[in-house]
Short mmCIF file of C-alpha atoms in Angstrom, two decimals:
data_model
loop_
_atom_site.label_atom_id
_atom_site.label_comp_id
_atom_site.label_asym_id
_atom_site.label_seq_id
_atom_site.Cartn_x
_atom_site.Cartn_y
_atom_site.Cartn_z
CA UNK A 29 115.76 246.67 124.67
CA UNK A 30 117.40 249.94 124.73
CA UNK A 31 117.49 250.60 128.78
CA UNK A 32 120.54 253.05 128.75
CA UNK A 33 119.39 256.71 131.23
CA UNK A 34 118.02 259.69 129.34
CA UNK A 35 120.83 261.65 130.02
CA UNK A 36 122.66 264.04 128.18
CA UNK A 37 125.42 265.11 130.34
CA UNK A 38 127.85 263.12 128.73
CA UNK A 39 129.28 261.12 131.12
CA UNK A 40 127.61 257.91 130.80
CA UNK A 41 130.23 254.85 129.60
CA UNK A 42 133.30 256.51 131.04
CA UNK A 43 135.26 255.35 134.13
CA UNK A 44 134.70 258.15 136.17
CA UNK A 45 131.15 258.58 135.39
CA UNK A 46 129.66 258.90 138.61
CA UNK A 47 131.33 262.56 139.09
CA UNK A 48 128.03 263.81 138.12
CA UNK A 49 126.04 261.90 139.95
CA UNK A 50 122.37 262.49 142.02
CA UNK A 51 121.31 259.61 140.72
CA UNK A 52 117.91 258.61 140.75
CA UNK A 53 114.59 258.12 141.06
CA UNK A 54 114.17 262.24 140.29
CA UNK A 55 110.68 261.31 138.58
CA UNK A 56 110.10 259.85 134.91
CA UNK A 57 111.55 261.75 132.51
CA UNK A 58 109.39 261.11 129.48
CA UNK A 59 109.47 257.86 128.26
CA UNK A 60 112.76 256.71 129.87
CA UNK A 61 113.24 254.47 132.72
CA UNK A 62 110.13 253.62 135.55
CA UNK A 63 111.25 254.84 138.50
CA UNK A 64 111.78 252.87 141.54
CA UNK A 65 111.67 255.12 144.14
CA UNK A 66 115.73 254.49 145.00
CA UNK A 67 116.48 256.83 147.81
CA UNK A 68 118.38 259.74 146.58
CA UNK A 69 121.02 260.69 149.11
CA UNK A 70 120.24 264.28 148.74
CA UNK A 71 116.58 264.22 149.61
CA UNK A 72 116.61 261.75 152.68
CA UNK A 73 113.02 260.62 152.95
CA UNK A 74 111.57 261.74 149.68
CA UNK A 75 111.36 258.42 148.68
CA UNK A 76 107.58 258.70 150.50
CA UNK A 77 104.19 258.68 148.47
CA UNK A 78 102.62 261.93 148.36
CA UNK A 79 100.05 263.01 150.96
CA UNK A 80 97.30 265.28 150.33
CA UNK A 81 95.35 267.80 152.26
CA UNK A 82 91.78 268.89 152.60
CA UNK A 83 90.73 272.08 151.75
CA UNK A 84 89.14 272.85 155.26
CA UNK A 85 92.64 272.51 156.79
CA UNK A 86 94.32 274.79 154.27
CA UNK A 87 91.61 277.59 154.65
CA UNK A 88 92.21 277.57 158.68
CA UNK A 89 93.00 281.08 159.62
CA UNK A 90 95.89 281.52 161.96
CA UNK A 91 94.43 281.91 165.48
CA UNK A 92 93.13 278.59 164.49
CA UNK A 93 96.05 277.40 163.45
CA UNK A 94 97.97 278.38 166.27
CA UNK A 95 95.52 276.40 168.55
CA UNK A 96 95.73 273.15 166.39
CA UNK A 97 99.83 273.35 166.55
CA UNK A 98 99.55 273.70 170.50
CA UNK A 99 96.92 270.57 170.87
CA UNK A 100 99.48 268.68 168.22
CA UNK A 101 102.39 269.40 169.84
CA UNK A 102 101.63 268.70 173.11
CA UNK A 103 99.72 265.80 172.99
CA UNK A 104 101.74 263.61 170.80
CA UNK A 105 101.14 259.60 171.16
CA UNK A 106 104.17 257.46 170.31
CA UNK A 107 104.57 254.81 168.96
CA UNK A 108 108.29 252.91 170.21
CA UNK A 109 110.07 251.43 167.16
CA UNK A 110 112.65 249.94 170.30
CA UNK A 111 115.19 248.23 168.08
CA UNK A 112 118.38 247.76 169.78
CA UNK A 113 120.31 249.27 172.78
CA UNK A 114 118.95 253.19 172.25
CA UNK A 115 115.57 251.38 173.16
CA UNK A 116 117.16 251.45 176.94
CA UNK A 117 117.34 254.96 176.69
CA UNK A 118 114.17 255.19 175.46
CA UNK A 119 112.16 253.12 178.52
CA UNK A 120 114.38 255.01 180.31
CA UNK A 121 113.13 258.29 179.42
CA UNK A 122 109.17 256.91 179.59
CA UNK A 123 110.12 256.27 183.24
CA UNK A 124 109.77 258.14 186.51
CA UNK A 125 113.07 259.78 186.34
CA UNK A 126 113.27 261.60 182.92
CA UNK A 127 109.53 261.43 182.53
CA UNK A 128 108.34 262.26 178.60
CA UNK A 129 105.04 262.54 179.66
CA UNK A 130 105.01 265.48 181.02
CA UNK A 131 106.08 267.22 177.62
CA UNK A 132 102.84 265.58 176.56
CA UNK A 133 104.19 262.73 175.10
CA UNK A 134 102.17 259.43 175.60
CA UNK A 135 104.48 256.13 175.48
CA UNK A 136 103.15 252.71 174.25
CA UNK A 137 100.61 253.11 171.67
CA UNK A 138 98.72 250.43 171.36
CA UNK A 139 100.33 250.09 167.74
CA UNK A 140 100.67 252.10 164.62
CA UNK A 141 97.36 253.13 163.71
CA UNK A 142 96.46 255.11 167.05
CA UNK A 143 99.86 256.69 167.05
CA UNK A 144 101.38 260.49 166.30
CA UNK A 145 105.01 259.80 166.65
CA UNK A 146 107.42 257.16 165.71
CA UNK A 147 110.62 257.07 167.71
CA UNK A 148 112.85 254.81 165.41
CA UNK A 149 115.61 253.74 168.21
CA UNK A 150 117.96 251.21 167.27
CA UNK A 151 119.55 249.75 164.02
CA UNK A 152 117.49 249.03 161.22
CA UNK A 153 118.77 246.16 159.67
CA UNK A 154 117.54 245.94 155.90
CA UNK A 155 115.36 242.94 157.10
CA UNK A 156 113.24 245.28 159.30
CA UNK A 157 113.07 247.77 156.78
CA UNK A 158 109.87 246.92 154.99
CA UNK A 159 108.56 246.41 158.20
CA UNK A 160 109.19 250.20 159.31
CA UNK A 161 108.18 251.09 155.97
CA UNK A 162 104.97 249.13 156.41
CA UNK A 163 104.48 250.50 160.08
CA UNK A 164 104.80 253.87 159.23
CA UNK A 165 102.32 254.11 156.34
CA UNK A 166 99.61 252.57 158.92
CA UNK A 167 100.23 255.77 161.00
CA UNK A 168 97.13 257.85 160.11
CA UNK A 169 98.95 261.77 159.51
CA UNK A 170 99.92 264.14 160.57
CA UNK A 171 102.89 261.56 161.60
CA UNK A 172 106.03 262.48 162.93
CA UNK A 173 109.51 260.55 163.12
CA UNK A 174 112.37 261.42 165.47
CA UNK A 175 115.19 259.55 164.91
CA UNK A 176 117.03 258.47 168.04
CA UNK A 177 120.66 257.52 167.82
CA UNK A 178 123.69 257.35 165.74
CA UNK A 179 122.29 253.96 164.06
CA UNK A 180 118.82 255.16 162.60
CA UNK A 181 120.01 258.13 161.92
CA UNK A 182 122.70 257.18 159.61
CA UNK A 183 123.69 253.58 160.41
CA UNK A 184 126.37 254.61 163.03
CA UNK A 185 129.07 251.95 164.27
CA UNK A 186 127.29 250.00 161.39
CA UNK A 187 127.45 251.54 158.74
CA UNK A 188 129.82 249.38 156.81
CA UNK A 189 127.91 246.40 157.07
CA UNK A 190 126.14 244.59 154.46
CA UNK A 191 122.85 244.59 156.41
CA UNK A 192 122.19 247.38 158.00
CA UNK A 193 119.93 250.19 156.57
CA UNK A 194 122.28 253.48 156.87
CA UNK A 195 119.86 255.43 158.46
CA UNK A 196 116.14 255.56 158.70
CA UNK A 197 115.71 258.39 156.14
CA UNK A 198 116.34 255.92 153.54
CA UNK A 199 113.26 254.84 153.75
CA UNK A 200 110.85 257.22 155.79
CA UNK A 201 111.20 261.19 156.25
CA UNK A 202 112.40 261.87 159.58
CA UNK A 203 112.19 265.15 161.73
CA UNK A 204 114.55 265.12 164.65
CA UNK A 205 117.66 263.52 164.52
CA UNK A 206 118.82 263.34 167.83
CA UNK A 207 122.63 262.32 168.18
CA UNK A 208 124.55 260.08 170.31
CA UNK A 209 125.53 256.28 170.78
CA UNK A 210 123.00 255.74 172.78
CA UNK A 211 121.96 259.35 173.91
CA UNK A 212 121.10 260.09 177.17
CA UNK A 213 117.36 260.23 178.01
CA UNK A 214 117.83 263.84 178.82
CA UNK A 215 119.10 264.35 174.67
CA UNK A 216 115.62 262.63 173.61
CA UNK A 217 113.70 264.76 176.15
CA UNK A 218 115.65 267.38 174.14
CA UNK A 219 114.73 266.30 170.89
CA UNK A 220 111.23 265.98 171.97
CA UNK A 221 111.01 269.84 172.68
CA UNK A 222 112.71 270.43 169.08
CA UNK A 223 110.27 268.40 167.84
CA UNK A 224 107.54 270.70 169.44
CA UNK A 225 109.07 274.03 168.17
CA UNK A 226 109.22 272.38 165.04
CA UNK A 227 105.24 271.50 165.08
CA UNK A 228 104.67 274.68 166.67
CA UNK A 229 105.84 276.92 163.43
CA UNK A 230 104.03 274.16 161.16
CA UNK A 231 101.97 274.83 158.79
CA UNK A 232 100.21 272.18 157.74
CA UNK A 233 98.91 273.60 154.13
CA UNK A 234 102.66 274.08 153.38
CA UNK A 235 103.21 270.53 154.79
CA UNK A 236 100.75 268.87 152.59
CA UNK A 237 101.02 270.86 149.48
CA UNK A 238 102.54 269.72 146.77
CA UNK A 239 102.92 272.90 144.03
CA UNK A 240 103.35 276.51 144.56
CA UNK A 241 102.25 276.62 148.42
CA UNK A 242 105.18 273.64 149.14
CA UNK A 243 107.82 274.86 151.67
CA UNK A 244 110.78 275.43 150.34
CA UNK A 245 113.28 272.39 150.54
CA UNK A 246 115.96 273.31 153.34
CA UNK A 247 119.75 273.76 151.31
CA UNK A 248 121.42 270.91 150.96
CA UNK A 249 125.22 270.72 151.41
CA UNK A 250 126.05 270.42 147.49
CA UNK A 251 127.54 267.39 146.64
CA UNK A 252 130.72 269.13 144.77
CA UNK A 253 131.42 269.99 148.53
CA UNK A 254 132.27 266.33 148.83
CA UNK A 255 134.55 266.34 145.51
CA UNK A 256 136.75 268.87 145.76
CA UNK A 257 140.02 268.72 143.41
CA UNK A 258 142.92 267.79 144.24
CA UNK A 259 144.94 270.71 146.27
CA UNK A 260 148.39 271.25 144.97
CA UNK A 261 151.35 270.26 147.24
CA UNK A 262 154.09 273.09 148.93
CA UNK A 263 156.23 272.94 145.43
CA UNK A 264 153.28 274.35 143.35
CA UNK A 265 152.82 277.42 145.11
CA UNK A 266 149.30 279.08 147.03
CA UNK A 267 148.03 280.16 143.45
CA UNK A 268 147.81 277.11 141.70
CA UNK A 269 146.19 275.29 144.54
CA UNK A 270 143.62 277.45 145.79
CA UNK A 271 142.57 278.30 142.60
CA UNK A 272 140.36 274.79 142.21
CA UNK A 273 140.98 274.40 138.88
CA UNK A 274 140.24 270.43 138.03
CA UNK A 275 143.71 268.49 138.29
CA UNK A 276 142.05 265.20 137.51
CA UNK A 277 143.99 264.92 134.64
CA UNK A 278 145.07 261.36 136.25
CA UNK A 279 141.50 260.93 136.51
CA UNK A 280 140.10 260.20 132.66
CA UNK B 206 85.71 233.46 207.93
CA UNK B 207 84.82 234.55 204.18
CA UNK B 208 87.42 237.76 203.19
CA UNK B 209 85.20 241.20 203.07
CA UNK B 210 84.54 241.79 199.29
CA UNK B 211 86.22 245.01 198.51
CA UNK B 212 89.65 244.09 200.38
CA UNK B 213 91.74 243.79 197.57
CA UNK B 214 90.33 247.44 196.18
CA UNK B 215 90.95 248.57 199.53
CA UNK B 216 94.51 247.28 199.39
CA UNK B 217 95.38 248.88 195.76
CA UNK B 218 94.09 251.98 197.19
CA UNK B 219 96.15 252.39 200.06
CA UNK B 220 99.30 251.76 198.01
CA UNK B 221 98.30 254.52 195.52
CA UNK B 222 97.83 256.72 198.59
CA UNK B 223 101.35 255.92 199.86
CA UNK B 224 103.19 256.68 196.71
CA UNK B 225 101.37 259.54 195.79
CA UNK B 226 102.55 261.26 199.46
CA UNK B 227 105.72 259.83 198.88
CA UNK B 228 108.48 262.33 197.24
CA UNK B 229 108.50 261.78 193.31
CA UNK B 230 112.10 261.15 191.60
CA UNK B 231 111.47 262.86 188.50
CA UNK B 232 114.18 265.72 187.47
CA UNK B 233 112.50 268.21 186.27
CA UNK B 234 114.69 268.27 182.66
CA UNK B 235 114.61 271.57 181.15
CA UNK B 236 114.64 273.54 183.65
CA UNK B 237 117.19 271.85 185.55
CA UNK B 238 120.08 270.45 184.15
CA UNK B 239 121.00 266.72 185.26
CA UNK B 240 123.75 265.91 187.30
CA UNK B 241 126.19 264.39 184.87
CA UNK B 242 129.27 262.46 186.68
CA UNK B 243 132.78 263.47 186.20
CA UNK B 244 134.13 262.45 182.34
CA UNK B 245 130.77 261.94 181.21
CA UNK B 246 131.09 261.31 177.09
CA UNK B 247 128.77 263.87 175.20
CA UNK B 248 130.28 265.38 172.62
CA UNK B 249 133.63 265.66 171.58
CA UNK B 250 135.78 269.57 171.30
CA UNK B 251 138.68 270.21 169.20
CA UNK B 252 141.01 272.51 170.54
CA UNK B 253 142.57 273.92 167.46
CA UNK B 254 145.89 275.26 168.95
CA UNK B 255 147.07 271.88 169.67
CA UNK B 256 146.22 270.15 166.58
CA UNK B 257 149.25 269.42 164.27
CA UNK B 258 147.17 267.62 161.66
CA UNK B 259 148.95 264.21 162.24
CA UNK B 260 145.46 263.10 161.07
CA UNK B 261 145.55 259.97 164.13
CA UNK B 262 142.19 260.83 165.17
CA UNK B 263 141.07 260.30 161.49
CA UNK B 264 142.46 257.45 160.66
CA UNK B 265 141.39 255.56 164.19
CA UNK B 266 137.84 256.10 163.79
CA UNK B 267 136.35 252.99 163.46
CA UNK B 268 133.18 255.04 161.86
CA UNK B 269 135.12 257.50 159.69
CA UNK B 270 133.69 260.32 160.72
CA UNK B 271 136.24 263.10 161.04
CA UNK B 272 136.43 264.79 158.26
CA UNK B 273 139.90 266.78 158.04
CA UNK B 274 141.84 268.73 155.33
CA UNK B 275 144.99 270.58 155.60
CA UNK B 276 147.75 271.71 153.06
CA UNK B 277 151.29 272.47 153.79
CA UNK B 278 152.55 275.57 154.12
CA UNK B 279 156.44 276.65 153.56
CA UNK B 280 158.47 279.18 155.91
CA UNK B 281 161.94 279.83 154.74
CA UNK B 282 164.87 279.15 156.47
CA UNK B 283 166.04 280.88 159.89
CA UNK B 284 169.60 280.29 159.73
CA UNK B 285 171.07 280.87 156.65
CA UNK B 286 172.43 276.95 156.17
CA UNK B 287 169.31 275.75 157.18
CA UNK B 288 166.63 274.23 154.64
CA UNK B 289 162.45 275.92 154.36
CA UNK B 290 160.49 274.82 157.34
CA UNK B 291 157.14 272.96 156.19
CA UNK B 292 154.14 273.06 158.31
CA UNK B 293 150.75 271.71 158.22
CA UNK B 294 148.15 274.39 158.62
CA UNK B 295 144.62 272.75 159.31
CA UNK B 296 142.19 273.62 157.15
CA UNK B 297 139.15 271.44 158.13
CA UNK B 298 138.37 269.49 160.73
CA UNK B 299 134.35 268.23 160.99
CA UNK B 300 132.53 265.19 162.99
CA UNK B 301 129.66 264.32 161.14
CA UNK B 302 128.36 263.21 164.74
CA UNK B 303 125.17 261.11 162.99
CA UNK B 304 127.68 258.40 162.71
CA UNK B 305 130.05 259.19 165.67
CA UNK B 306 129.71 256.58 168.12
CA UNK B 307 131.33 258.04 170.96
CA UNK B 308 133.51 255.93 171.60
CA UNK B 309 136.43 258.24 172.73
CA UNK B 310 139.42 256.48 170.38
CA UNK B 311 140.06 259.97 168.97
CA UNK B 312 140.66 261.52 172.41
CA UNK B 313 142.64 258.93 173.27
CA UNK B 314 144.91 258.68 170.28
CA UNK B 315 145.70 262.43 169.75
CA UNK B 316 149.31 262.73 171.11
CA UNK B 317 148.90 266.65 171.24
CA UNK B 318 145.84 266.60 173.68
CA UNK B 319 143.83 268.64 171.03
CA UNK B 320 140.29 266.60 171.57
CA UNK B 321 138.61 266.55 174.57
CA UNK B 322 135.19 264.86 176.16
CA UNK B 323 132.64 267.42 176.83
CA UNK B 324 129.50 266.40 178.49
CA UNK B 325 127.14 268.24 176.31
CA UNK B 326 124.38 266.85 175.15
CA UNK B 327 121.98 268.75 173.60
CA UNK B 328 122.16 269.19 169.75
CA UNK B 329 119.49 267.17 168.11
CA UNK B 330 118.55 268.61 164.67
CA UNK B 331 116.40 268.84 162.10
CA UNK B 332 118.65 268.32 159.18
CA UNK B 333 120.77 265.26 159.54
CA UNK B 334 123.41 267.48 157.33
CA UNK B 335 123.40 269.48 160.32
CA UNK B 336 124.42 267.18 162.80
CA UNK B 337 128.16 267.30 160.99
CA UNK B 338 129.97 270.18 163.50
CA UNK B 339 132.85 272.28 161.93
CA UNK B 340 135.82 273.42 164.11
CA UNK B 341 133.92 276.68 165.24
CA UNK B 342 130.99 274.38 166.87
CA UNK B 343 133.92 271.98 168.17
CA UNK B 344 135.57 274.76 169.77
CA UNK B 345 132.19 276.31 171.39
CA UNK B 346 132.46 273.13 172.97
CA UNK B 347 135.87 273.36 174.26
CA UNK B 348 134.16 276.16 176.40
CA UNK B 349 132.17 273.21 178.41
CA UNK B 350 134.57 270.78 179.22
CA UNK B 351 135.04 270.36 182.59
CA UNK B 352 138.59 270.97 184.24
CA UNK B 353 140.35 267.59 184.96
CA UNK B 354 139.68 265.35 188.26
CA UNK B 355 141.67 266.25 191.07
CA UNK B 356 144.66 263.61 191.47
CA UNK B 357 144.07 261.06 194.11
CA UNK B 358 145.34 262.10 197.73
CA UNK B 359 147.77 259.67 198.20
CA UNK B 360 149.26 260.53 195.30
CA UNK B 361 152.54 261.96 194.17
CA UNK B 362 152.37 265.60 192.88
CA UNK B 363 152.16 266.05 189.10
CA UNK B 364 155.16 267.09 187.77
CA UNK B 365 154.16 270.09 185.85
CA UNK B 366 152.70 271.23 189.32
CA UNK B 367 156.03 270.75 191.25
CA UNK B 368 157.77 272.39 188.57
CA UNK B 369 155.73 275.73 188.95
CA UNK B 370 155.79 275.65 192.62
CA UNK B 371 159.51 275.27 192.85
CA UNK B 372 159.12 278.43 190.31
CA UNK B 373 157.26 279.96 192.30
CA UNK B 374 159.24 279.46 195.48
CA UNK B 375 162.14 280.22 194.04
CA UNK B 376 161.13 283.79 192.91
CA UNK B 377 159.28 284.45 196.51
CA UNK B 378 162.47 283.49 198.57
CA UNK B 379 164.48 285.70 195.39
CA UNK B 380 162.10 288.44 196.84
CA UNK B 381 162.12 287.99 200.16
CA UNK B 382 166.49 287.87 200.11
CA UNK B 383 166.73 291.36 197.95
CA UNK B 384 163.90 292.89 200.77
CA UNK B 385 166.39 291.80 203.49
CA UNK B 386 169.39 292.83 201.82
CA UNK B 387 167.99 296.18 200.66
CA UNK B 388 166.50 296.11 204.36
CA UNK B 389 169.96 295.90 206.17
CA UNK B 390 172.97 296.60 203.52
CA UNK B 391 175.86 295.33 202.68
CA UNK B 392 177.30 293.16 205.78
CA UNK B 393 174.88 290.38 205.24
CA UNK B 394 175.45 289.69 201.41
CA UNK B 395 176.57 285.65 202.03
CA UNK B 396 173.10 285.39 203.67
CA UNK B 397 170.82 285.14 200.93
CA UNK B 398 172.22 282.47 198.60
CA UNK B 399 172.00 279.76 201.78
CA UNK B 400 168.58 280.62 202.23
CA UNK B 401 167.83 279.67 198.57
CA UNK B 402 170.01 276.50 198.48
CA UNK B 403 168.56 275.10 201.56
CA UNK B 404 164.41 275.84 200.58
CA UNK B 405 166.01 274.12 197.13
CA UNK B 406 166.13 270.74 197.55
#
């Protein structure tokens, strides 16, 4: 069976045919390959079924809508994906000292289907991965993720191993990334309050939608960015190496 | 005799009554900052001046996450025998701090002093694209670093210190001779030069 990609951009067969590349799971084009939902690594967390809307909820006017963002966003029940060290931080920021609940946040859900928030903390290692997968479509929506630490956010100190999942998005959407290895219960705190803003300008008919009312996917970095040419050495002069043209002659 | 029923109620009661007089420890986060202790490890600032694009810091990452470019640049000669001058201009230097894992080998490796710890802490985003900082947001941080811990007491005096003191002392007692010798002319010339030798050594 013929299983080569519909694709006309002429690269396929060469050596250096991944210049081009997005890659995949973009949706069927018409009779070519099934897609599997592989995460595409410029849409972190699109690799999520779709989720629909009522139409009560999209008619809402906005004093309304304003009053369901506040009682959201401050009254958000999480539910502690504590994998690895950056769970510390996390108990540590559900105690008495940095206390999340008074932003509203409620710690220890009694599991996934009474919960509002996930707070992935920790590695995921690609044998936990269905399992946050699976744990995250029991949330009932509106659902959101923060991602706390350098290892769910993009595998951090691990991300050359063979096991680990680099970063959460992979395989759920994520809202807050906060940063640090572990971050101090003060930086979660601090993502917690982005996380609020965030809800707080949400609307949820844009959220939901999926056609003309959508909101607008945020700009990616390009992924040219990442392949630049090559840039000519002191003998070749300013001209010829700013100008970008494609030396990768040596390349084909 | 039988224990009264209620006692243990009683009991929990009075030690919710006790901590709820009792002073509560929780900082009140955003809207006061925490006390962080000296050379606390938030974030990491570039100070651009120093750099010399030696590229240590990049290759010593054990998470590869500085992201640096640079090109050579050519100045001709000074002296006329001599050959062009080539010099590395820095053209990019990024963290993508979603993988950074703080661990402070950069700082520690750069032989120019150009990276420093700064205890900030608060730049979670939305966009995990957005957590990779460019050498403007690296030097905003510069800004917060704190100025280094004083030396122990005990301890000698940093050289660079001593250096500008005995600068400094120098040009004072310079000042203080050319007052006296404008002050009281010409018969006491030998004067000042054995006031500077002996404040000297």
């Amino acid at each position: 069976m013929d299983v080569t990609p519909v694709r006309t951009s002429g690269t396929s067969g060469t050596s250096g045919g991944h210049s081009a590349g997005h890659g995949h799971g973009h949706g069927a084009p018409a009779g070519g390959p099934v897609p599997l939902g592989i995460p595409d690594p410029a849409r972190p967390g699109a690799a999520v079924e779709q989720r629909r809307l009522g139409p009560l909820a999209r008619l809402a006017p906005d004093p309304v809508k304003v009053v369901l963002n506040w009682g959201r966003r401050y009254s958000l029940w999480c539910f502690n994906f504590g994998l690895a060290c950056c769970a510390i931080e996390f108990i540590a920021a559900s105690m008495a000292k940095h206390d999340f609940i008074r932003m509203g946040v409620i710690p220890f859900a009694p599991g996934p289907r009474q919960a509002d928030l996930m707070i992935v903390s920790g590695t995921v290692t690609d044998k936990m991965a269905p399992a946050v997968k699976r744990l995250y479509e029991q949330m009932p929506e509106p659902k959101y993720v923060i991602s706390f630490g350098a290892c769910s956010n993009s595998g951090g100190p691990y991300w050359d191993s063979y096991a680990v999942t680099k970063g959460v998005d992979q395989i759920i959407p994520v809202d807050v990334y906060v940063p640090g290895c572990p971050p101090r219960p003060e930086a979660l705190l601090q993502g917690i309050l982005k996380l609020q803003e965030k809800i707080a300008g949400e609307s949820l008919a844009e959220r939901y939608a999926d056609g003309p009312d959508a909101a607008p996917a945020a700009p990616r970095v390009p992924d040219a960015a990442l392949r630049r040419p090559l840039v000519g050495g002191p003998g070749s002069g300013p001209a010829a190496g700013a100008s970008g043209a494609p030396r990768s002659g040596a390349d084909r | 005799m039988a224990p009264l029923p209620g006692r243990g109620l009683a009991k929990g009661l009075a030690v919710t009554l006790r901590t709820m007089t009792r002073r509560s420890v929780t900082a009140q986060y955003p809207d006061v900052q925490p006390e962080l202790p000296p050379r606390s490890r938030g974030v990491i600032g570039l100070l651009e001046e120093n750099c010399t694009v030696c590229m240590l810091c990049a290759r010593e990452c054990p998470d590869w996450c500085i992201y640096i470019d640079s090109h050579k640049e050519t100045l001709p000669a000074a002296d006329p025998g001599a050959r062009a001058r080539t010099r590395n201009v820095l053209d990019r230097f990024a963290i993508d701090f979603s993988l950074c894992m703080y661990c402070g080998i950069c700082i520690e490796v750069c032989p120019f002093d150009a990276l420093f710890w700064s205890p900030e802490f608060e730049y979670a985003e939305t966009d995990i694209h957005e957590l990779t900082h460019e050498r403007d947001r690296l030097r905003e941080w510069m800004w917060t670093v704190p100025a280094p811990p004083a030396l122990d007491p005990a301890a000698e005096e940093p050289k660079e210190v001593a250096a500008a003191r005995k600068t400094a002392d120098k040009q004072a007692a310079a000042a203080a001779a050319a007052r006296e010798a404008a002050a009281a002319p010409a018969a006491v010339s030998p004067s000042p030069d054995s006031a500077e030798e002996q404040q000297d050594s």
